């Protein structure tokens, strides 16, 4: 089944931090793939901008290498790569000075979509935004894309919002959370609001609890300096897990449009109860003879930063009152596995004999790997010998069900960059949403600091600290097993 590709309008896309790690790994290979699929028109232009002196030829060599490294060999077509590289140019700019801005102004076309990707640290957002305006580079319809982390806490996020608002209106600002670009995350909305089957049961009356897991096997080596100041709470929970929670818990928006969706997500964040200390578990991975510990990876002498968090949340609203949401995320865990699990309640009365093996229905939505979903249903065990019940999965792995084409869907960054060019903000965070997420996160982090909380150790490649298992055990529940 071939997917439909609708080309976007011609554009000039400037990538500040165009020679940085994110550009090299995600943005540039992603643009190549969209070009290859015919979504980027031939007259679109991509302009790398960074501090280092580099010619356009050198930048094209750099991009060629990044495409060869990060696009699978069989998808790298020399006949496509050449025209793609031809659409690239480079300009050296000093984000804090005057150098290069005139050159950049000279490159921009006034009659195409203008987009500026700030793939730089947040301290440069303000200076770049200001120079784009003072040099008359960005027009009134220009779009800017800003990366996470969007601030370090509520105050810094407010400051960033205020700084950007001096130069750009909210409808020009695209705050990226790449989890929103993941195919299955969008599928969650299709599943909930495109079917009649689930939504009537999607509430406290029928749902026992919900689990959201984002488990990684990687450690923090190579980015310890950033990570040690953030920890899992700021790096993952405030943004990615919060977005998954919002999409799972929100009310149906009246339509799939940016403000309708973001209004509903904001209401979820605002309805979150403060989290009790007993409902929070922090962990930090230990090492062994073969595997570095968190402290070694972070190149710290001592650190109380968490590489794992688990928590139990309550949403105080009509739909979810009494249904706990359990969240966990961590590095160096047993498996790379991200999923949302909706565990339904058991039938109110069993007509079968005791202990038939019947359990509750469970819907699990897998974000990665093997995107898909499965629904656990109870059936009669085939054969004679009475009425014994067993649970079987109704499994749908999207790649199997929809064919190979689906294995070639755009990755999160590709999808989101194309949405920027199309001017669609639905999958980007609004300023008030980011602030609300920090307003909920800050007291948790402050509580840890006030209580001088120390993270529990856990073995590398385990399921996380024992205490995280207990968080559910004490409620008579269990986490889904971590497995790929
Ligand atoms: C990033 C975090 O935002 O998301 C990383 O900073 C994390 O620490 C990454 O590893 C996870 O993204 P993905 O797409 O690999 O699940």
Tab-separated table of C-alpha atoms and ligand atoms in Angstrom:
chain	number	residue	atom	x	y	z
A	1	UNK	CA	0.000	0.000	0.000
A	2	UNK	CA	1.809	3.131	-1.202
A	3	UNK	CA	1.596	6.168	1.071
A	4	UNK	CA	0.567	9.443	-0.489
A	5	UNK	CA	3.208	12.170	-0.524
A	6	UNK	CA	1.982	15.711	-1.000
A	7	UNK	CA	4.822	18.119	-1.829
A	8	UNK	CA	5.134	21.185	0.369
A	9	UNK	CA	5.460	24.738	-0.943
A	10	UNK	CA	8.919	26.041	-1.885
A	11	UNK	CA	10.849	27.203	1.174
A	12	UNK	CA	14.076	28.600	2.539
A	13	UNK	CA	15.022	26.712	5.692
A	14	UNK	CA	17.915	28.046	7.754
A	15	UNK	CA	19.381	25.667	10.318
A	16	UNK	CA	21.266	27.473	13.068
A	17	UNK	CA	23.622	24.919	14.562
A	18	UNK	CA	23.703	23.378	11.073
A	19	UNK	CA	26.932	21.513	11.811
A	20	UNK	CA	25.853	20.294	15.259
A	21	UNK	CA	24.982	16.818	16.426
A	22	UNK	CA	21.204	17.043	16.031
A	23	UNK	CA	21.551	18.440	12.503
A	24	UNK	CA	24.008	15.697	11.590
A	25	UNK	CA	22.019	12.812	13.067
A	26	UNK	CA	18.416	13.807	12.529
A	27	UNK	CA	17.601	17.030	10.714
A	28	UNK	CA	19.789	16.719	7.593
A	29	UNK	CA	19.321	12.971	6.984
A	30	UNK	CA	15.590	13.542	7.567
A	31	UNK	CA	15.482	16.295	4.955
A	32	UNK	CA	17.279	14.023	2.509
A	33	UNK	CA	14.620	11.353	3.020
A	34	UNK	CA	11.783	13.814	2.458
A	35	UNK	CA	13.577	15.037	-0.692
A	36	UNK	CA	13.922	11.461	-1.885
A	37	UNK	CA	10.197	10.868	-1.337
A	38	UNK	CA	9.399	13.891	-3.485
A	39	UNK	CA	7.965	15.951	-0.656
A	40	UNK	CA	10.535	18.728	-0.925
A	41	UNK	CA	10.208	20.657	-4.201
A	42	UNK	CA	13.386	21.102	-6.280
A	43	UNK	CA	13.445	24.867	-5.727
A	44	UNK	CA	13.478	24.561	-1.917
A	45	UNK	CA	16.695	25.707	-0.250
A	46	UNK	CA	18.370	24.575	2.934
A	47	UNK	CA	20.925	26.883	4.461
A	48	UNK	CA	23.312	25.721	7.155
A	49	UNK	CA	24.343	28.468	9.561
A	50	UNK	CA	26.949	28.115	12.276
A	51	UNK	CA	29.929	29.874	13.775
A	52	UNK	CA	32.687	27.983	12.009
A	53	UNK	CA	34.139	29.251	8.756
A	54	UNK	CA	33.155	26.767	6.135
A	55	UNK	CA	32.467	26.968	2.426
A	56	UNK	CA	29.239	25.711	0.896
A	57	UNK	CA	31.275	22.923	-0.713
A	58	UNK	CA	32.588	21.864	2.719
A	59	UNK	CA	29.086	21.979	4.179
A	60	UNK	CA	27.781	19.786	1.345
A	61	UNK	CA	30.582	17.288	2.052
A	62	UNK	CA	29.587	17.302	5.716
A	63	UNK	CA	25.930	16.691	4.823
A	64	UNK	CA	26.838	13.939	2.372
A	65	UNK	CA	28.715	12.160	5.136
A	66	UNK	CA	25.841	12.547	7.563
A	67	UNK	CA	23.372	11.124	5.017
A	68	UNK	CA	25.682	8.181	4.315
A	69	UNK	CA	26.068	7.537	8.009
A	70	UNK	CA	22.469	7.910	9.143
A	71	UNK	CA	20.389	6.794	6.169
A	72	UNK	CA	20.455	3.032	5.546
A	73	UNK	CA	22.619	2.203	2.555
A	74	UNK	CA	19.827	0.765	0.441
A	75	UNK	CA	17.861	4.011	0.846
A	76	UNK	CA	20.765	6.217	-0.183
A	77	UNK	CA	20.478	6.913	-3.893
A	78	UNK	CA	23.371	8.818	-5.545
A	79	UNK	CA	21.026	10.125	-8.254
A	80	UNK	CA	18.932	11.801	-5.545
A	81	UNK	CA	21.782	12.778	-3.278
A	82	UNK	CA	23.386	15.060	-5.884
A	83	UNK	CA	20.375	17.341	-6.471
A	84	UNK	CA	19.703	17.308	-2.718
A	85	UNK	CA	23.238	18.515	-1.994
A	86	UNK	CA	22.843	21.165	-4.705
A	87	UNK	CA	19.973	22.676	-2.727
A	88	UNK	CA	22.273	23.311	0.257
A	89	UNK	CA	24.328	26.354	1.055
A	90	UNK	CA	26.210	27.588	4.072
A	91	UNK	CA	26.737	30.893	5.797
A	92	UNK	CA	28.970	31.563	8.798
A	93	UNK	CA	27.131	33.703	11.359
A	94	UNK	CA	28.042	34.951	14.774
A	95	UNK	CA	24.939	34.524	16.926
A	96	UNK	CA	26.229	37.079	19.420
A	97	UNK	CA	27.795	39.543	16.988
A	98	UNK	CA	27.295	41.143	13.573
A	99	UNK	CA	29.211	38.824	11.325
A	100	UNK	CA	27.323	36.966	8.610
A	101	UNK	CA	23.831	38.406	9.072
A	102	UNK	CA	24.066	40.552	5.933
A	103	UNK	CA	25.107	37.481	3.928
A	104	UNK	CA	22.172	35.537	5.291
A	105	UNK	CA	19.780	38.370	4.444
A	106	UNK	CA	21.116	38.310	0.881
A	107	UNK	CA	20.315	34.622	0.530
A	108	UNK	CA	16.678	34.707	1.658
A	109	UNK	CA	13.830	34.933	-0.830
A	110	UNK	CA	10.824	37.020	0.203
A	111	UNK	CA	8.247	35.048	-1.804
A	112	UNK	CA	8.693	31.552	-0.325
A	113	UNK	CA	8.024	30.037	3.098
A	114	UNK	CA	10.767	31.075	5.514
A	115	UNK	CA	11.702	28.804	8.398
A	116	UNK	CA	14.521	29.125	10.930
A	117	UNK	CA	15.494	26.091	12.956
A	118	UNK	CA	17.210	27.027	16.237
A	119	UNK	CA	19.221	23.858	16.793
A	120	UNK	CA	21.309	25.648	19.415
A	121	UNK	CA	21.328	26.045	23.198
A	122	UNK	CA	18.484	28.129	24.691
A	123	UNK	CA	20.883	30.935	25.636
A	124	UNK	CA	21.155	31.743	21.919
A	125	UNK	CA	17.398	31.806	21.200
A	126	UNK	CA	17.078	35.483	22.155
A	127	UNK	CA	20.184	36.799	20.334
A	128	UNK	CA	19.295	34.930	17.126
A	129	UNK	CA	15.637	35.990	17.223
A	130	UNK	CA	16.672	39.585	17.688
A	131	UNK	CA	19.164	39.535	14.808
A	132	UNK	CA	16.671	37.913	12.469
A	133	UNK	CA	14.417	40.892	13.050
A	134	UNK	CA	16.948	43.708	13.272
A	135	UNK	CA	18.524	42.604	9.986
A	136	UNK	CA	15.079	42.306	8.353
A	137	UNK	CA	15.756	38.660	7.549
A	138	UNK	CA	12.565	37.109	8.944
A	139	UNK	CA	9.276	38.337	7.523
A	140	UNK	CA	5.918	38.485	9.342
A	141	UNK	CA	5.007	34.961	8.309
A	142	UNK	CA	8.431	33.424	9.027
A	143	UNK	CA	8.464	30.417	11.350
A	144	UNK	CA	11.001	29.625	14.018
A	145	UNK	CA	11.584	26.153	15.417
A	146	UNK	CA	13.022	25.782	18.898
A	147	UNK	CA	14.404	22.636	20.450
A	148	UNK	CA	14.057	21.276	23.921
A	149	UNK	CA	15.092	21.809	26.636
A	150	UNK	CA	12.707	24.759	26.651
A	151	UNK	CA	13.990	26.160	29.915
A	152	UNK	CA	15.205	24.516	33.077
A	153	UNK	CA	12.250	25.424	35.267
A	154	UNK	CA	9.140	27.601	35.167
A	155	UNK	CA	10.994	30.910	35.531
A	156	UNK	CA	13.472	30.216	32.748
A	157	UNK	CA	10.696	28.929	30.449
A	158	UNK	CA	8.713	32.121	31.094
A	159	UNK	CA	11.786	34.201	30.301
A	160	UNK	CA	12.336	32.315	27.057
A	161	UNK	CA	8.700	32.732	26.045
A	162	UNK	CA	8.872	36.443	26.825
A	163	UNK	CA	12.114	36.863	24.859
A	164	UNK	CA	10.762	35.100	21.786
A	165	UNK	CA	7.487	37.028	22.041
A	166	UNK	CA	9.405	40.295	21.623
A	167	UNK	CA	10.215	39.273	18.060
A	168	UNK	CA	7.709	36.617	16.966
A	169	UNK	CA	4.026	35.925	17.525
A	170	UNK	CA	2.861	32.617	19.012
A	171	UNK	CA	1.646	31.365	15.634
A	172	UNK	CA	5.211	31.731	14.310
A	173	UNK	CA	6.843	29.706	17.127
A	174	UNK	CA	7.177	25.907	16.793
A	175	UNK	CA	8.409	24.296	20.044
A	176	UNK	CA	9.522	20.790	19.195
A	177	UNK	CA	8.859	17.728	21.282
A	178	UNK	CA	9.912	14.997	18.905
A	179	UNK	CA	7.675	12.432	20.635
A	180	UNK	CA	4.705	14.187	19.065
A	181	UNK	CA	6.153	13.406	15.644
A	182	UNK	CA	6.292	9.668	16.299
A	183	UNK	CA	3.845	7.772	14.157
A	184	UNK	CA	2.236	5.792	16.958
A	185	UNK	CA	1.777	8.856	19.125
A	186	UNK	CA	-0.389	10.319	16.393
A	187	UNK	CA	-2.012	6.944	16.039
A	188	UNK	CA	-3.117	7.210	19.622
A	189	UNK	CA	-5.373	10.079	18.577
A	190	UNK	CA	-6.608	8.134	15.549
A	191	UNK	CA	-7.321	5.144	17.760
A	192	UNK	CA	-9.206	7.123	20.371
A	193	UNK	CA	-11.107	9.550	18.192
A	194	UNK	CA	-11.439	7.672	14.903
A	195	UNK	CA	-13.118	4.592	16.405
A	196	UNK	CA	-16.275	4.045	18.360
A	197	UNK	CA	-14.857	1.042	20.137
A	198	UNK	CA	-12.599	2.527	22.802
A	199	UNK	CA	-13.759	5.996	23.740
A	200	UNK	CA	-16.941	4.954	25.617
A	201	UNK	CA	-14.764	2.808	27.922
A	202	UNK	CA	-11.929	5.319	28.215
A	203	UNK	CA	-12.665	6.580	31.726
A	204	UNK	CA	-12.460	5.796	35.418
A	205	UNK	CA	-15.568	3.647	35.344
A	206	UNK	CA	-13.959	1.049	33.062
A	207	UNK	CA	-10.216	1.650	33.274
A	208	UNK	CA	-8.371	0.240	36.266
A	209	UNK	CA	-5.123	2.069	35.611
A	210	UNK	CA	-2.799	3.278	32.866
A	211	UNK	CA	0.946	2.669	32.528
A	212	UNK	CA	3.264	4.797	30.421
A	213	UNK	CA	6.786	3.471	29.993
A	214	UNK	CA	9.696	4.952	28.068
A	215	UNK	CA	12.629	2.638	28.766
A	216	UNK	CA	16.031	3.009	27.139
A	217	UNK	CA	19.101	0.800	27.113
A	218	UNK	CA	21.519	3.665	26.416
A	219	UNK	CA	23.382	5.397	29.230
A	220	UNK	CA	24.364	9.049	29.420
A	221	UNK	CA	27.949	8.746	28.198
A	222	UNK	CA	28.864	11.588	25.881
A	223	UNK	CA	26.224	13.993	27.188
A	224	UNK	CA	26.835	13.693	30.919
A	225	UNK	CA	27.488	17.399	31.384
A	226	UNK	CA	24.003	18.289	30.122
A	227	UNK	CA	22.287	15.281	31.672
A	228	UNK	CA	23.728	15.664	35.134
A	229	UNK	CA	22.108	19.091	35.408
A	230	UNK	CA	18.775	17.769	34.115
A	231	UNK	CA	18.088	14.228	35.220
A	232	UNK	CA	15.260	12.078	33.913
A	233	UNK	CA	12.611	14.392	35.334
A	234	UNK	CA	13.637	17.390	33.249
A	235	UNK	CA	15.004	15.429	30.296
A	236	UNK	CA	12.058	13.079	29.746
A	237	UNK	CA	9.115	13.479	32.117
A	238	UNK	CA	8.458	17.219	31.825
A	239	UNK	CA	8.171	16.894	28.063
A	240	UNK	CA	7.925	13.483	26.377
A	241	UNK	CA	6.052	11.560	29.080
A	242	UNK	CA	3.868	14.553	29.817
A	243	UNK	CA	2.859	14.709	26.149
A	244	UNK	CA	2.030	11.005	26.109
A	245	UNK	CA	0.002	11.432	29.275
A	246	UNK	CA	-1.898	14.372	27.784
A	247	UNK	CA	-2.796	12.575	24.570
A	248	UNK	CA	-3.920	9.515	26.522
A	249	UNK	CA	-5.995	11.416	29.061
A	250	UNK	CA	-7.367	14.446	27.203
A	251	UNK	CA	-10.987	15.022	26.250
A	252	UNK	CA	-11.853	14.763	22.558
A	253	UNK	CA	-10.942	18.074	20.898
A	254	UNK	CA	-13.727	19.490	18.733
A	255	UNK	CA	-11.432	19.176	15.718
A	256	UNK	CA	-7.876	18.207	14.875
A	257	UNK	CA	-6.574	21.732	14.849
A	258	UNK	CA	-3.678	23.270	16.761
A	259	UNK	CA	-5.562	25.231	19.366
A	260	UNK	CA	-8.352	22.715	19.890
A	261	UNK	CA	-5.815	19.939	20.588
A	262	UNK	CA	-3.497	22.065	22.688
A	263	UNK	CA	-6.356	23.468	24.777
A	264	UNK	CA	-7.331	19.936	25.745
A	265	UNK	CA	-3.752	18.924	26.589
A	266	UNK	CA	-3.352	22.012	28.747
A	267	UNK	CA	-6.475	21.094	30.740
A	268	UNK	CA	-4.942	17.702	31.579
A	269	UNK	CA	-1.726	19.248	32.893
A	270	UNK	CA	-3.678	21.734	34.965
A	271	UNK	CA	-5.805	18.942	36.450
A	272	UNK	CA	-2.786	16.952	37.686
A	273	UNK	CA	-2.599	16.632	41.447
A	274	UNK	CA	0.705	17.383	43.166
A	275	UNK	CA	2.596	14.114	43.605
A	276	UNK	CA	3.089	12.737	47.117
A	277	UNK	CA	6.711	11.793	48.012
A	278	UNK	CA	5.581	8.185	48.577
A	279	UNK	CA	4.372	8.021	45.010
A	280	UNK	CA	7.775	8.934	43.553
A	281	UNK	CA	10.826	6.760	42.988
A	282	UNK	CA	14.151	7.972	41.685
A	283	UNK	CA	16.975	5.724	40.601
A	284	UNK	CA	20.532	5.889	39.333
A	285	UNK	CA	22.241	3.041	37.504
A	286	UNK	CA	25.175	1.198	38.966
A	287	UNK	CA	27.975	-0.234	36.918
A	288	UNK	CA	29.909	-3.462	37.057
A	289	UNK	CA	33.246	-4.704	35.740
A	290	UNK	CA	32.076	-4.332	32.152
A	291	UNK	CA	29.570	-1.493	32.253
A	292	UNK	CA	30.218	2.059	33.416
A	293	UNK	CA	28.042	3.400	36.208
A	294	UNK	CA	26.016	6.592	35.891
A	295	UNK	CA	28.666	8.473	37.865
A	296	UNK	CA	31.376	7.289	35.470
A	297	UNK	CA	29.270	8.043	32.394
A	298	UNK	CA	28.444	11.494	33.708
A	299	UNK	CA	32.113	12.051	34.533
A	300	UNK	CA	31.067	13.229	37.979
A	301	UNK	CA	32.742	12.517	41.302
A	302	UNK	CA	29.432	12.307	43.064
A	303	UNK	CA	25.932	12.972	41.821
A	304	UNK	CA	22.375	12.762	43.120
A	305	UNK	CA	20.893	13.102	39.641
A	306	UNK	CA	18.303	10.503	38.665
A	307	UNK	CA	18.643	8.392	35.531
A	308	UNK	CA	15.311	6.722	36.344
A	309	UNK	CA	11.956	7.990	37.600
A	310	UNK	CA	8.720	6.185	38.365
A	311	UNK	CA	5.617	7.840	39.733
A	312	UNK	CA	1.940	7.485	40.376
A	313	UNK	CA	-0.261	10.349	39.239
A	314	UNK	CA	-3.837	11.371	39.691
A	315	UNK	CA	-5.836	13.564	37.382
A	316	UNK	CA	-8.539	15.425	39.235
A	317	UNK	CA	-11.319	15.598	36.714
A	318	UNK	CA	-14.625	13.916	36.008
A	319	UNK	CA	-13.219	11.382	33.552
A	320	UNK	CA	-10.258	10.121	35.561
A	321	UNK	CA	-11.086	10.556	39.209
A	322	UNK	CA	-9.743	7.446	40.984
A	323	UNK	CA	-7.780	5.977	38.051
A	324	UNK	CA	-4.034	6.055	38.710
A	325	UNK	CA	-1.549	6.757	35.936
A	326	UNK	CA	1.843	5.124	36.488
A	327	UNK	CA	4.768	6.625	34.601
A	328	UNK	CA	8.331	5.335	34.390
A	329	UNK	CA	11.355	6.186	32.325
A	330	UNK	CA	15.016	5.426	32.663
A	331	UNK	CA	18.350	4.833	31.030
A	332	UNK	CA	20.379	1.608	31.007
A	333	UNK	CA	17.294	-0.525	31.471
A	334	UNK	CA	16.766	-4.081	30.282
A	335	UNK	CA	15.080	-3.163	27.003
A	336	UNK	CA	14.365	-0.261	24.719
A	337	UNK	CA	10.632	-0.181	24.968
A	338	UNK	CA	8.090	2.610	24.913
A	339	UNK	CA	4.454	1.826	25.383
A	340	UNK	CA	1.168	2.988	26.807
A	341	UNK	CA	-0.916	0.326	28.481
A	342	UNK	CA	-4.576	0.744	29.329
A	343	UNK	CA	-5.651	-1.901	31.801
A	344	UNK	CA	-9.411	-2.265	31.946
A	345	UNK	CA	-11.352	-3.410	34.996
A	346	UNK	CA	-12.411	-6.980	35.424
A	347	UNK	CA	-16.002	-7.850	34.534
A	348	UNK	CA	-18.253	-6.949	37.485
A	349	UNK	CA	-19.441	-10.523	37.953
A	350	UNK	CA	-18.048	-13.787	36.695
A	351	UNK	CA	-20.558	-16.371	35.502
A	352	UNK	CA	-17.772	-18.935	35.281
A	353	UNK	CA	-16.362	-21.028	38.060
A	354	UNK	CA	-13.716	-19.626	40.343
A	355	UNK	CA	-10.173	-19.425	39.117
A	356	UNK	CA	-10.790	-19.955	35.448
A	357	UNK	CA	-7.708	-17.994	34.526
A	358	UNK	CA	-9.716	-15.050	33.318
A	359	UNK	CA	-8.086	-11.637	33.744
A	360	UNK	CA	-8.819	-8.121	32.635
A	361	UNK	CA	-8.545	-6.752	29.115
A	362	UNK	CA	-5.431	-4.804	28.354
A	363	UNK	CA	-4.762	-2.520	25.407
A	364	UNK	CA	-1.133	-1.771	24.766
A	365	UNK	CA	0.072	0.784	22.286
A	366	UNK	CA	3.727	0.285	21.346
A	367	UNK	CA	5.630	3.366	20.301
A	368	UNK	CA	8.909	1.601	19.725
A	369	UNK	CA	10.258	-0.760	18.674
A	370	UNK	CA	7.792	-2.639	16.394
A	371	UNK	CA	5.151	0.060	16.379
A	372	UNK	CA	1.708	-1.350	16.823
A	373	UNK	CA	-0.887	-2.303	19.362
A	374	UNK	CA	-2.317	-5.365	20.942
A	375	UNK	CA	-5.452	-6.013	22.846
A	376	UNK	CA	-5.600	-8.820	25.331
A	377	UNK	CA	-8.963	-10.563	25.278
A	378	UNK	CA	-10.305	-13.531	27.169
A	379	UNK	CA	-11.561	-16.567	25.253
A	380	UNK	CA	-12.396	-20.148	25.983
A	381	UNK	CA	-9.466	-22.494	25.809
A	382	UNK	CA	-10.174	-24.750	22.825
A	383	UNK	CA	-10.971	-28.376	23.457
A	384	UNK	CA	-13.053	-30.518	25.753
A	385	UNK	CA	-12.949	-30.486	29.528
A	386	UNK	CA	-15.210	-27.687	30.572
A	387	UNK	CA	-15.023	-23.945	30.490
A	388	UNK	CA	-11.445	-22.874	30.979
A	389	UNK	CA	-10.635	-19.299	29.993
A	390	UNK	CA	-7.374	-18.023	28.585
A	391	UNK	CA	-6.077	-14.643	27.510
A	392	UNK	CA	-4.976	-14.204	23.907
A	393	UNK	CA	-3.542	-11.119	22.238
A	394	UNK	CA	-5.212	-9.584	19.210
A	395	UNK	CA	-1.926	-8.398	17.835
A	396	UNK	CA	-1.444	-5.752	15.220
A	397	UNK	CA	2.090	-4.832	14.321
A	398	UNK	CA	1.633	-2.003	11.864
A	399	UNK	CA	4.488	-3.048	9.573
A	400	UNK	CA	2.984	-6.523	9.231
A	401	UNK	CA	-0.567	-5.347	8.797
A	402	UNK	CA	0.101	-2.501	6.405
A	403	UNK	CA	3.057	-3.849	4.459
A	404	UNK	CA	6.549	-2.585	3.916
A	405	UNK	CA	5.483	0.962	3.008
A	406	UNK	CA	4.662	1.645	6.609
A	407	UNK	CA	8.152	0.680	7.663
A	408	UNK	CA	9.228	3.655	5.594
A	409	UNK	CA	7.109	6.268	7.354
A	410	UNK	CA	8.854	9.551	8.121
A	411	UNK	CA	10.727	9.634	11.377
A	412	UNK	CA	9.580	12.116	13.995
A	413	UNK	CA	11.854	14.964	12.899
A	414	UNK	CA	11.006	14.590	9.211
A	415	UNK	CA	7.324	14.743	9.919
A	416	UNK	CA	7.645	17.749	12.214
A	417	UNK	CA	9.850	19.775	9.856
A	418	UNK	CA	7.346	19.240	7.055
A	419	UNK	CA	4.584	20.416	9.406
A	420	UNK	CA	6.572	23.609	10.024
A	421	UNK	CA	6.752	24.261	6.285
A	422	UNK	CA	3.019	23.541	5.976
A	423	UNK	CA	2.342	25.919	8.856
A	424	UNK	CA	0.628	23.310	11.024
A	425	UNK	CA	1.277	23.735	14.759
A	426	UNK	CA	-0.890	20.857	16.011
A	427	UNK	CA	2.075	18.682	16.961
A	428	UNK	CA	4.074	21.478	18.605
A	429	UNK	CA	3.845	22.776	22.136
A	430	UNK	CA	2.254	26.091	22.869
A	431	UNK	CA	3.949	28.482	25.294
A	432	UNK	CA	1.315	28.116	28.010
A	433	UNK	CA	1.499	24.331	27.772
A	434	UNK	CA	5.254	24.286	28.378
A	435	UNK	CA	4.866	26.637	31.318
A	436	UNK	CA	2.089	24.510	32.844
A	437	UNK	CA	4.300	21.414	32.551
A	438	UNK	CA	7.114	23.193	34.379
A	439	UNK	CA	4.702	24.510	37.020
A	440	UNK	CA	3.820	20.887	37.791
A	441	UNK	CA	7.422	19.604	37.572
A	442	UNK	CA	9.173	22.277	39.664
A	443	UNK	CA	7.664	21.341	43.076
A	444	UNK	CA	8.631	17.696	42.564
A	445	UNK	CA	12.261	18.598	41.936
A	446	UNK	CA	12.255	21.161	44.763
A	447	UNK	CA	10.809	18.509	47.100
A	448	UNK	CA	13.701	16.177	46.292
A	449	UNK	CA	16.172	18.958	46.955
A	450	UNK	CA	14.508	19.991	50.222
A	451	UNK	CA	14.392	16.417	51.475
A	452	UNK	CA	17.956	15.754	50.250
A	453	UNK	CA	16.545	12.751	48.477
A	454	UNK	CA	19.108	10.299	47.167
A	455	UNK	CA	18.287	8.083	44.186
A	456	UNK	CA	18.046	4.305	44.666
A	457	UNK	CA	20.727	2.326	42.893
A	458	UNK	CA	19.752	-0.170	40.199
A	459	UNK	CA	21.815	-2.566	38.147
A	460	UNK	CA	22.567	-1.643	34.563
A	461	UNK	CA	20.231	-3.546	32.207
A	462	UNK	CA	17.747	-4.383	34.944
A	463	UNK	CA	14.110	-3.253	35.307
A	464	UNK	CA	15.073	-0.331	37.531
A	465	UNK	CA	15.048	-0.033	41.322
A	466	UNK	CA	13.073	-2.497	43.448
A	467	UNK	CA	11.182	0.459	44.907
A	468	UNK	CA	9.659	1.131	41.483
A	469	UNK	CA	8.227	-2.383	41.433
A	470	UNK	CA	6.845	-1.806	44.926
A	471	UNK	CA	5.065	1.352	43.757
A	472	UNK	CA	2.621	-0.901	41.917
A	473	UNK	CA	2.836	-3.943	44.169
A	474	UNK	CA	1.513	-1.988	47.106
A	475	UNK	CA	-1.569	-1.201	44.982
A	476	UNK	CA	-1.908	-4.871	44.002
A	477	UNK	CA	-0.698	-4.186	40.449
A	478	UNK	CA	2.319	-4.996	38.303
A	479	UNK	CA	4.359	-3.204	35.660
A	480	UNK	CA	4.412	-4.795	32.260
A	481	UNK	CA	7.627	-6.669	31.752
A	482	UNK	CA	10.379	-4.754	29.948
A	483	UNK	CA	11.164	-6.582	26.730
A	484	UNK	CA	11.910	-5.661	23.145
B	1	LIG	C1	15.685	13.122	24.115
B	1	LIG	C2	16.373	13.008	25.432
B	1	LIG	O1	14.792	14.203	24.117
B	1	LIG	O2	14.946	11.923	23.858
B	1	LIG	C3	17.296	11.790	25.447
B	1	LIG	O3	17.138	14.178	25.673
B	1	LIG	C4	16.529	10.556	25.060
B	1	LIG	O4	17.890	11.636	26.728
B	1	LIG	C5	15.767	10.761	23.765
B	1	LIG	O5	17.484	9.500	24.900
B	1	LIG	C6	14.858	9.579	23.476
B	1	LIG	O6	14.304	9.699	22.197
B	1	LIG	P1	13.899	8.418	21.338
B	1	LIG	O7	13.244	8.987	20.130
B	1	LIG	O8	15.175	7.688	21.041
B	1	LIG	O9	12.973	7.613	22.196
